[in-house]
Coordinates of N, CA and C in Angstrom, one line a residue:
M1 N 18.5 -1.7 20.0 CA 17.2 -2.1 20.4 C 16.7 -2.1 18.5
D2 N 15.6 -3.3 18.6 CA 15.2 -3.1 17.4 C 13.5 -2.9 17.4
D3 N 13.5 -2.0 16.5 CA 12.0 -1.2 16.6 C 11.1 -2.3 15.5
L4 N 11.5 -3.4 15.1 CA 10.5 -4.3 14.6 C 9.2 -5.0 15.6
I5 N 8.0 -4.7 15.3 CA 7.2 -5.1 16.3 C 6.7 -6.4 16.3
G6 N 6.8 -6.7 14.8 CA 6.2 -8.2 14.4 C 6.1 -8.4 13.1
T7 N 5.5 -9.7 12.8 CA 5.0 -10.0 11.5 C 3.6 -10.7 11.5
Q8 N 2.6 -10.1 11.1 CA 1.2 -10.7 10.7 C 0.9 -11.0 9.5
A9 N 0.1 -12.1 9.2 CA -0.3 -12.7 8.0 C -1.9 -13.1 8.1
P10 N -2.5 -12.8 6.9 CA -3.5 -13.5 6.8 C -4.0 -14.7 7.0
H11 N -5.1 -14.9 7.3 CA -5.7 -16.5 7.7 C -5.5 -17.1 6.2
R12 N -5.7 -16.6 5.2 CA -5.6 -17.1 3.5 C -5.2 -15.5 2.9
R13 N -4.0 -16.2 2.2 CA -3.5 -15.0 1.3 C -4.3 -15.1 0.0
L14 N -4.7 -13.8 -0.3 CA -5.7 -13.7 -1.5 C -4.3 -13.2 -2.4
Y15 N -4.2 -14.3 -3.6 CA -3.6 -13.7 -4.6 C -3.9 -13.3 -5.9
E16 N -5.4 -13.3 -6.1 CA -6.3 -12.9 -7.1 C -6.6 -11.5 -7.1
S17 N -6.0 -10.7 -7.9 CA -6.3 -9.4 -7.7 C -8.0 -9.1 -7.6
V18 N -8.5 -9.9 -8.7 CA -10.2 -9.4 -8.2 C -11.0 -9.7 -6.6
A19 N -10.3 -10.7 -6.4 CA -10.6 -11.3 -4.9 C -10.3 -10.3 -3.9
A20 N -9.1 -9.9 -4.2 CA -8.5 -8.8 -2.8 C -9.5 -7.5 -3.0
V21 N -9.9 -7.1 -4.4 CA -10.8 -5.8 -4.6 C -11.7 -6.3 -3.7
E22 N -12.6 -7.2 -4.2 CA -13.8 -7.5 -3.5 C -14.1 -7.7 -2.0
E23 N -12.7 -8.0 -1.4 CA -12.6 -8.1 -0.1 C -12.6 -6.9 0.6
L24 N -12.0 -5.9 -0.3 CA -11.7 -4.4 0.7 C -13.3 -4.0 0.5
E25 N -13.8 -4.4 -0.8 CA -15.2 -3.7 -1.1 C -16.1 -4.2 0.3
R26 N -16.0 -5.3 0.4 CA -16.6 -5.8 2.1 C -16.3 -5.0 3.1
A27 N -15.2 -5.1 3.2 CA -14.7 -4.4 4.5 C -15.2 -2.7 4.7
V28 N -15.2 -2.3 3.3 CA -15.6 -0.8 3.3 C -17.0 -0.8 2.4
P29 N -18.1 -0.8 2.7 CA -18.9 -1.4 1.9 C -19.6 0.1 0.9
R30 N -19.6 0.9 1.3 CA -19.7 2.0 0.8 C -18.4 2.7 -0.5
L31 N -17.6 1.8 -0.3 CA -16.5 2.2 -1.3 C -16.8 1.9 -2.9
A32 N -17.4 0.5 -2.9 CA -18.3 0.2 -4.2 C -19.0 1.2 -5.1
G33 N -19.4 1.8 -4.1 CA -20.2 3.5 -5.0 C -19.3 4.3 -5.8
H34 N -18.1 4.1 -5.5 CA -17.1 5.1 -6.1 C -16.1 4.6 -6.9
R35 N -16.9 3.1 -7.2 CA -16.1 2.5 -8.5 C -16.3 3.0 -9.6
R36 N -15.5 3.4 -10.6 CA -15.9 3.8 -11.7 C -16.6 2.8 -12.7
S37 N -17.6 3.2 -13.4 CA -18.1 2.0 -14.4 C -17.2 1.2 -15.4
V38 N -16.2 2.1 -15.7 CA -15.4 1.6 -16.8 C -13.9 1.6 -16.5
S39 N -12.9 0.7 -15.9 CA -11.5 0.9 -15.6 C -10.9 1.9 -16.7
V40 N -9.8 2.7 -15.8 CA -9.2 3.8 -16.5 C -7.9 3.0 -17.3
D41 N -7.3 3.1 -18.2 CA -6.1 2.6 -18.9 C -5.0 3.4 -18.3
I42 N -4.3 3.0 -17.5 CA -3.1 3.3 -16.9 C -2.2 2.9 -17.5
D43 N -0.9 3.9 -18.0 CA 0.0 2.8 -19.1 C 1.1 2.5 -17.8
W44 N 0.8 1.4 -17.3 CA 1.8 0.9 -16.6 C 3.1 0.5 -17.1
A45 N 3.0 0.1 -18.2 CA 4.4 -0.2 -18.6 C 5.3 0.7 -18.7
M46 N 4.8 1.8 -19.1 CA 5.8 3.3 -19.0 C 6.1 3.5 -17.2
A47 N 5.2 3.6 -16.5 CA 5.3 3.5 -15.4 C 6.3 2.9 -14.4
E48 N 6.2 1.3 -14.7 CA 7.2 0.3 -14.4 C 8.5 0.5 -14.9
A49 N 8.4 0.8 -16.0 CA 9.7 1.0 -16.9 C 10.7 2.3 -16.2
D50 N 9.9 3.3 -16.0 CA 10.3 4.4 -15.4 C 10.9 3.9 -13.9
L51 N 10.0 3.4 -13.1 CA 10.3 3.0 -11.8 C 11.5 2.1 -11.7
G52 N 11.5 0.9 -12.5 CA 12.4 0.2 -12.6 C 12.2 -1.3 -12.2
V53 N 10.7 -1.4 -12.0 CA 10.1 -2.5 -11.3 C 8.7 -2.7 -11.8
G54 N 8.3 -4.0 -11.9 CA 6.9 -4.1 -11.9 C 6.3 -3.9 -10.6
L55 N 5.0 -3.7 -10.5 CA 4.2 -3.6 -9.5 C 3.1 -4.7 -9.4
P56 N 2.5 -5.1 -8.3 CA 1.9 -5.9 -7.9 C 0.3 -5.9 -8.2
D57 N -0.2 -6.7 -9.1 CA -1.7 -6.6 -9.7 C -2.8 -5.9 -9.2
D58 N -3.0 -6.4 -7.8 CA -3.8 -5.9 -6.9 C -3.9 -4.4 -6.9
Y59 N -2.9 -3.8 -6.6 CA -2.6 -2.5 -6.5 C -2.8 -1.7 -7.7
K60 N -2.5 -2.5 -9.1 CA -3.0 -1.7 -10.4 C -4.1 -1.8 -10.3
L61 N -4.8 -2.8 -10.2 CA -6.3 -3.1 -10.2 C -7.2 -1.8 -9.6
L62 N -6.5 -2.0 -8.4 CA -7.3 -0.8 -7.3 C -7.4 0.7 -8.0
C63 N -6.1 0.9 -8.7 CA -5.8 2.5 -9.1 C -6.7 2.4 -10.5
E64 N -6.8 1.3 -10.8 CA -7.4 1.4 -12.4 C -9.2 1.1 -12.1
L65 N -9.5 0.6 -11.0 CA -11.2 0.6 -10.5 C -11.5 2.2 -9.9
F66 N -10.5 2.4 -9.1 CA -10.9 3.8 -8.1 C -10.1 5.1 -8.2
P67 N -10.7 6.0 -8.4 CA -10.0 7.4 -7.9 C -9.0 7.2 -6.9
A68 N -8.5 8.4 -6.4 CA -7.5 8.3 -4.9 C -8.6 8.7 -4.2
F69 N -8.5 7.9 -3.0 CA -9.3 8.0 -2.1 C -8.9 8.1 -0.3
A70 N -9.6 8.2 0.4 CA -9.0 8.2 2.0 C -9.9 7.2 2.7
L71 N -9.4 6.6 3.9 CA -10.4 5.9 4.3 C -10.3 6.2 6.0
G72 N -11.6 6.5 6.6 CA -11.4 6.9 8.2 C -10.9 8.1 8.4
D73 N -10.7 9.1 7.7 CA -9.4 10.4 7.7 C -8.6 10.0 8.1
F74 N -7.8 8.6 7.6 CA -6.5 8.4 7.8 C -5.6 7.9 6.8
L75 N -6.1 6.7 6.0 CA -5.2 5.8 5.1 C -5.4 6.3 3.9
L76 N -4.5 7.0 3.1 CA -4.7 8.0 1.7 C -4.3 6.6 0.8
L77 N -5.1 6.4 -0.2 CA -4.6 5.7 -1.1 C -4.8 6.2 -2.8
G78 N -4.0 5.6 -3.6 CA -4.2 6.0 -4.8 C -2.6 5.8 -5.8
G79 N -2.9 6.0 -6.8 CA -1.7 5.8 -7.7 C -1.8 6.7 -8.8
P80 N -1.1 6.1 -10.0 CA -1.0 7.1 -11.1 C -2.5 6.9 -11.7
Q81 N -3.0 7.9 -12.8 CA -3.9 8.1 -13.4 C -3.8 8.3 -14.7
P82 N -4.5 8.0 -15.8 CA -3.8 8.1 -17.4 C -3.5 9.5 -17.3
G83 N -2.1 9.7 -17.9 CA -1.7 10.8 -18.5 C -0.7 11.6 -17.1
T84 N -0.7 10.9 -15.9 CA 0.0 11.4 -14.6 C 1.2 10.2 -14.6
E85 N 1.0 9.3 -15.4 CA 2.2 8.4 -14.9 C 3.7 9.0 -14.5
A86 N 4.2 9.9 -15.5 CA 5.6 10.1 -15.1 C 5.7 11.2 -14.0
A87 N 4.5 11.6 -13.5 CA 4.5 12.6 -12.3 C 4.7 11.9 -11.2
W88 N 3.5 10.3 -10.9 CA 3.5 9.7 -9.9 C 4.8 9.1 -9.7
V89 N 5.3 8.5 -11.0 CA 6.8 8.2 -10.5 C 7.7 9.0 -9.7
Q90 N 7.6 10.2 -10.5 CA 8.5 11.4 -9.6 C 8.3 11.6 -8.1
G91 N 6.8 11.4 -8.1 CA 6.4 11.7 -6.7 C 7.0 10.5 -5.8
T92 N 7.0 9.3 -6.5 CA 7.4 8.0 -5.7 C 8.8 8.2 -5.4
R93 N 9.4 8.8 -6.4 CA 11.1 9.0 -6.1 C 11.2 9.9 -5.1
E94 N 10.5 11.0 -4.8 CA 10.7 11.8 -3.5 C 10.2 11.2 -2.5
E95 N 9.0 10.3 -2.2 CA 8.9 9.6 -1.2 C 9.7 8.6 -0.8
L96 N 10.8 8.0 -1.6 CA 11.8 7.0 -1.4 C 13.0 7.9 -0.7
E97 N 13.0 9.3 -0.7 CA 13.9 9.9 -0.2 C 13.7 10.1 1.0
I98 N 12.4 10.1 1.7 CA 11.9 9.9 3.2 C 12.0 9.0 3.4
V99 N 12.0 7.5 2.3 CA 11.9 6.3 3.2 C 13.8 6.3 3.3
A100 N 14.4 6.5 2.6 CA 15.7 6.4 2.9 C 16.4 7.0 4.1
E101 N 15.6 8.1 4.6 CA 15.9 9.1 5.9 C 15.3 8.2 7.0
W102 N 14.0 7.5 6.5 CA 13.9 6.6 7.7 C 14.4 5.5 7.8
C103 N 15.0 4.9 7.0 CA 15.8 3.3 7.1 C 16.8 3.9 7.9
A104 N 17.7 4.9 7.3 CA 19.0 5.4 8.2 C 18.6 5.6 9.8
D105 N 17.4 6.0 10.1 CA 17.1 6.4 11.5 C 16.6 5.1 12.0
A106 N 16.2 4.2 11.4 CA 15.4 2.9 12.0 C 16.6 2.2 12.8
D107 N 16.4 1.6 14.2 CA 17.2 1.1 15.1 C 16.8 -0.1 14.7
S108 N 17.7 -1.2 13.8 CA 17.0 -2.2 13.4 C 18.2 -3.1 13.2
A109 N 18.0 -4.6 13.8 CA 19.0 -5.6 13.9 C 19.0 -6.1 12.3
V110 N 17.9 -5.8 11.3 CA 18.1 -6.0 10.3 C 18.2 -4.8 9.3
P111 N 19.0 -4.4 8.4 CA 19.4 -3.0 8.1 C 17.9 -3.0 7.1
L112 N 17.4 -1.9 6.8 CA 16.4 -1.5 6.1 C 16.8 -0.4 5.0
Q113 N 16.5 -0.9 3.7 CA 17.1 0.2 2.6 C 16.3 0.4 2.0
P114 N 15.8 1.7 1.1 CA 14.9 1.9 0.2 C 15.1 1.1 -1.1
Y115 N 14.4 1.2 -1.9 CA 13.9 0.6 -3.1 C 15.1 1.6 -4.2
P116 N 15.9 1.3 -4.6 CA 16.2 0.0 -5.5 C 16.8 -1.1 -4.9
A117 N 17.5 -0.5 -3.8 CA 18.5 -1.9 -3.1 C 17.6 -3.2 -3.1
A118 N 18.5 -4.1 -3.2 CA 17.7 -5.6 -3.4 C 17.0 -5.6 -1.9
G119 N 15.6 -5.9 -2.4 CA 14.7 -6.1 -1.3 C 14.1 -5.0 -0.4
G120 N 14.6 -3.6 -1.0 CA 14.1 -2.1 -0.9 C 13.0 -2.1 -0.9
L121 N 12.6 -1.1 0.2 CA 11.1 -0.8 0.6 C 10.6 0.5 -0.3
L122 N 9.5 0.1 -0.8 CA 8.8 1.2 -1.9 C 7.5 1.8 -1.6
P123 N 7.2 2.8 -1.4 CA 6.1 3.3 -1.0 C 4.7 2.9 -1.8
W124 N 3.7 3.0 -1.2 CA 2.6 2.3 -2.0 C 1.3 3.2 -1.4
A125 N 1.6 3.6 -0.1 CA 0.5 4.6 0.4 C 0.8 5.2 1.6
A126 N 0.0 6.0 2.2 CA 0.5 7.0 3.4 C -0.7 7.0 4.3
S127 N -0.4 7.5 5.6 CA -1.5 8.0 6.3 C -1.4 9.7 6.4
N128 N -2.4 10.5 6.8 CA -2.5 11.6 7.1 C -1.5 12.2 8.5
A129 N -1.1 11.1 8.9 CA -0.3 11.6 10.3 C 1.4 11.1 10.3
G130 N 1.7 10.6 8.9 CA 2.9 10.4 8.7 C 3.3 9.1 8.8
D131 N 2.4 7.9 8.9 CA 2.8 6.7 8.6 C 3.1 6.2 7.0
I132 N 4.0 5.5 6.7 CA 4.3 5.2 5.5 C 3.8 3.5 5.3
F133 N 3.4 3.2 4.1 CA 3.0 1.8 3.8 C 3.9 1.6 2.5
L134 N 4.7 0.2 2.9 CA 5.6 -0.1 1.7 C 5.5 -1.5 1.1
W135 N 5.8 -1.6 0.2 CA 6.2 -3.2 -0.6 C 7.5 -3.6 0.2
E136 N 8.0 -4.7 0.4 CA 9.3 -4.8 0.5 C 9.9 -5.9 -0.8
T137 N 10.5 -5.4 -1.4 CA 10.3 -6.0 -2.7 C 11.4 -6.7 -2.7
G138 N 11.5 -7.7 -3.8 CA 12.5 -8.7 -3.6 C 12.7 -9.6 -4.5
P139 N 13.3 -10.6 -4.5 CA 13.5 -11.5 -5.7 C 12.4 -12.3 -6.3
T140 N 11.3 -12.3 -5.4 CA 10.3 -12.8 -5.9 C 9.1 -11.8 -6.5
A141 N 8.2 -12.5 -7.4 CA 7.3 -11.8 -8.2 C 6.7 -10.8 -7.2
P142 N 6.3 -9.5 -7.8 CA 5.6 -8.6 -7.0 C 3.9 -9.2 -6.2
L143 N 3.6 -10.3 -6.8 CA 2.4 -11.0 -6.3 C 2.9 -11.4 -4.8
E144 N 4.3 -11.8 -4.9 CA 4.6 -12.3 -3.3 C 5.1 -11.5 -2.2
W145 N 5.2 -10.0 -2.8 CA 6.0 -9.0 -1.9 C 5.2 -8.9 -0.5
T146 N 5.7 -8.7 0.5 CA 5.3 -8.4 1.8 C 5.1 -6.9 2.1
V147 N 3.9 -6.5 2.9 CA 3.8 -5.3 3.2 C 4.7 -5.1 4.6
T148 N 5.3 -3.8 4.4 CA 5.9 -3.3 5.7 C 5.2 -1.9 6.0
V149 N 4.8 -1.8 7.6 CA 4.6 -0.7 7.8 C 5.5 0.2 8.9
A150 N 5.7 1.1 8.5 CA 6.5 2.4 9.2 C 5.7 3.3 9.7
S151 N 5.4 3.0 11.1 CA 4.5 3.8 11.8 C 5.2 5.3 12.3
R152 N 4.7 6.4 12.4 CA 5.1 7.3 12.8 C 5.7 7.7 14.1
N153 N 5.5 6.4 14.8 CA 6.1 6.6 16.3 C 7.5 5.7 16.1
G154 N 8.1 5.2 15.0 CA 9.3 4.5 14.7 C 8.9 3.3 15.2
G155 N 8.3 2.6 15.3 CA 8.2 1.0 14.9 C 7.6 0.8 13.8
W156 N 7.9 -0.4 13.1 CA 8.0 -1.2 11.9 C 7.3 -2.2 12.2
W157 N 6.2 -2.9 11.2 CA 6.1 -4.2 11.4 C 5.7 -4.8 9.9
H158 N 5.4 -6.2 9.6 CA 5.2 -6.8 8.5 C 3.9 -7.4 8.2
Y159 N 3.5 -7.5 7.1 CA 2.3 -7.9 7.0 C 2.5 -8.8 5.8
K160 N 2.1 -10.2 5.9 CA 2.4 -11.2 4.6 C 1.6 -11.7 3.8
G161 N 0.9 -10.3 3.3 CA -0.2 -10.3 2.3 C -0.1 -9.2 1.5
G162 N -0.7 -9.1 0.3 CA -0.7 -7.8 -0.5 C -1.8 -6.7 -0.2
A163 N -1.1 -5.8 -0.7 CA -1.6 -4.1 -0.3 C -2.8 -4.3 0.0
V164 N -3.7 -4.5 -1.1 CA -5.2 -4.3 -1.0 C -5.9 -5.3 0.2
Q165 N -5.6 -6.4 0.2 CA -5.7 -7.4 1.4 C -5.5 -6.8 2.7
F166 N -4.5 -6.2 2.8 CA -4.0 -5.3 3.9 C -5.0 -4.6 4.4
V167 N -5.1 -3.4 3.8 CA -6.1 -2.4 3.4 C -7.4 -3.0 4.4
A168 N -7.8 -4.1 3.5 CA -9.4 -4.9 4.0 C -9.0 -5.5 5.3
D169 N -7.9 -6.1 5.8 CA -8.0 -6.5 6.9 C -7.6 -5.7 7.7
L170 N -6.9 -4.5 7.9 CA -6.6 -3.3 8.8 C -8.3 -2.9 9.1
V171 N -9.1 -2.5 7.9 CA -10.2 -1.7 8.4 C -11.4 -2.6 9.1
S172 N -11.3 -3.9 8.7 CA -12.2 -4.8 8.9 C -11.7 -5.4 10.7
G173 N -10.4 -4.9 10.9 CA -10.1 -5.5 12.3 C -9.5 -6.9 12.4
A174 N -9.3 -7.5 11.1 CA -8.8 -8.9 11.0 C -7.4 -8.7 11.5
L175 N -6.6 -8.0 11.3 CA -5.3 -7.8 12.0 C -4.9 -6.8 13.0
E176 N -4.1 -6.9 13.8 CA -3.9 -5.7 14.9 C -3.2 -4.7 14.4
P177 N -3.7 -3.6 14.5 CA -3.2 -1.9 14.2 C -1.7 -1.8 14.6
W178 N -0.9 -2.6 15.0 CA 0.3 -2.3 16.0 C 0.7 -0.8 15.4
G179 N 0.8 0.1 16.6 CA 1.2 1.6 16.3 C 0.2 2.6 15.1
L180 N -1.1 1.7 14.8 CA -1.8 2.7 14.2 C -3.2 2.9 14.7
P181 N -3.9 3.8 14.7 CA -5.2 3.7 15.1 C -5.9 2.8 14.6
S182 N -7.3 2.7 15.0 CA -8.3 1.6 14.3 C -8.9 2.9 13.2
V183 N -8.9 1.8 12.0 CA -9.4 2.8 10.4 C -10.9 2.5 10.6
R184 N -11.8 3.5 10.5 CA -13.2 3.3 10.0 C -13.2 3.0 9.0
A185 N -14.5 2.5 8.7 CA -14.4 1.7 7.4 C -15.7 2.7 6.8
E186 N -15.2 3.9 6.6 CA -15.7 4.8 5.7 C -15.0 5.4 4.8
V187 N -15.5 5.6 3.6 CA -14.9 6.7 2.7 C -14.9 8.1 3.0
S188 N -13.9 8.8 3.2 CA -13.8 10.1 4.0 C -13.3 11.0 2.7
W189 N -12.9 10.8 1.7 CA -12.7 11.7 0.7 C -12.4 11.0 -0.7
V190 N -12.5 11.4 -1.6 CA -12.7 10.9 -2.7 C -12.1 11.6 -3.9
K191 N -10.8 11.8 -4.8 CA -10.6 12.8 -5.7 C -11.6 12.5 -6.8
R192 N -12.0 13.6 -6.8 CA -12.9 14.0 -8.4 C -12.1 14.4 -9.5

């Protein structure tokens, strides 16, 4: 039995990072109030070199513009902050161990593997209920990566859009939250 639920795609994929962040701010109107007045300078070159892969620009822009935050007491978003890049990479490596266990347990017709395997899954967010949100890395540029959702109930599915657009579509109801609860369009926590 295959635990793949299916694949969803946005009506129009947003490739421009600024457009994706603006779409998220439209979906979560009070998020804009937490936007930094000046974006922070994260050492992405060091983080990506240490991780061994470049990351999508929409995610990097989100991390530069906002502190870590949670939506609807469910979805936890955040990334490295200036001076914490090495610790963030280490935390990502620890999360990859969980992803490796999940991939080994997945009853999938298509083998799933964690990054750094070719096309491997790389985590970028999580829920407070144990769901994992990942990129399916691949031979394409990070801009083209697919989001994969690994739900705590064992099902998984794909979204053919970027991470920030995925969050906007999930919160706005533009996509079916297969295996996930509805996520309220409210900022329920912000790291100060």
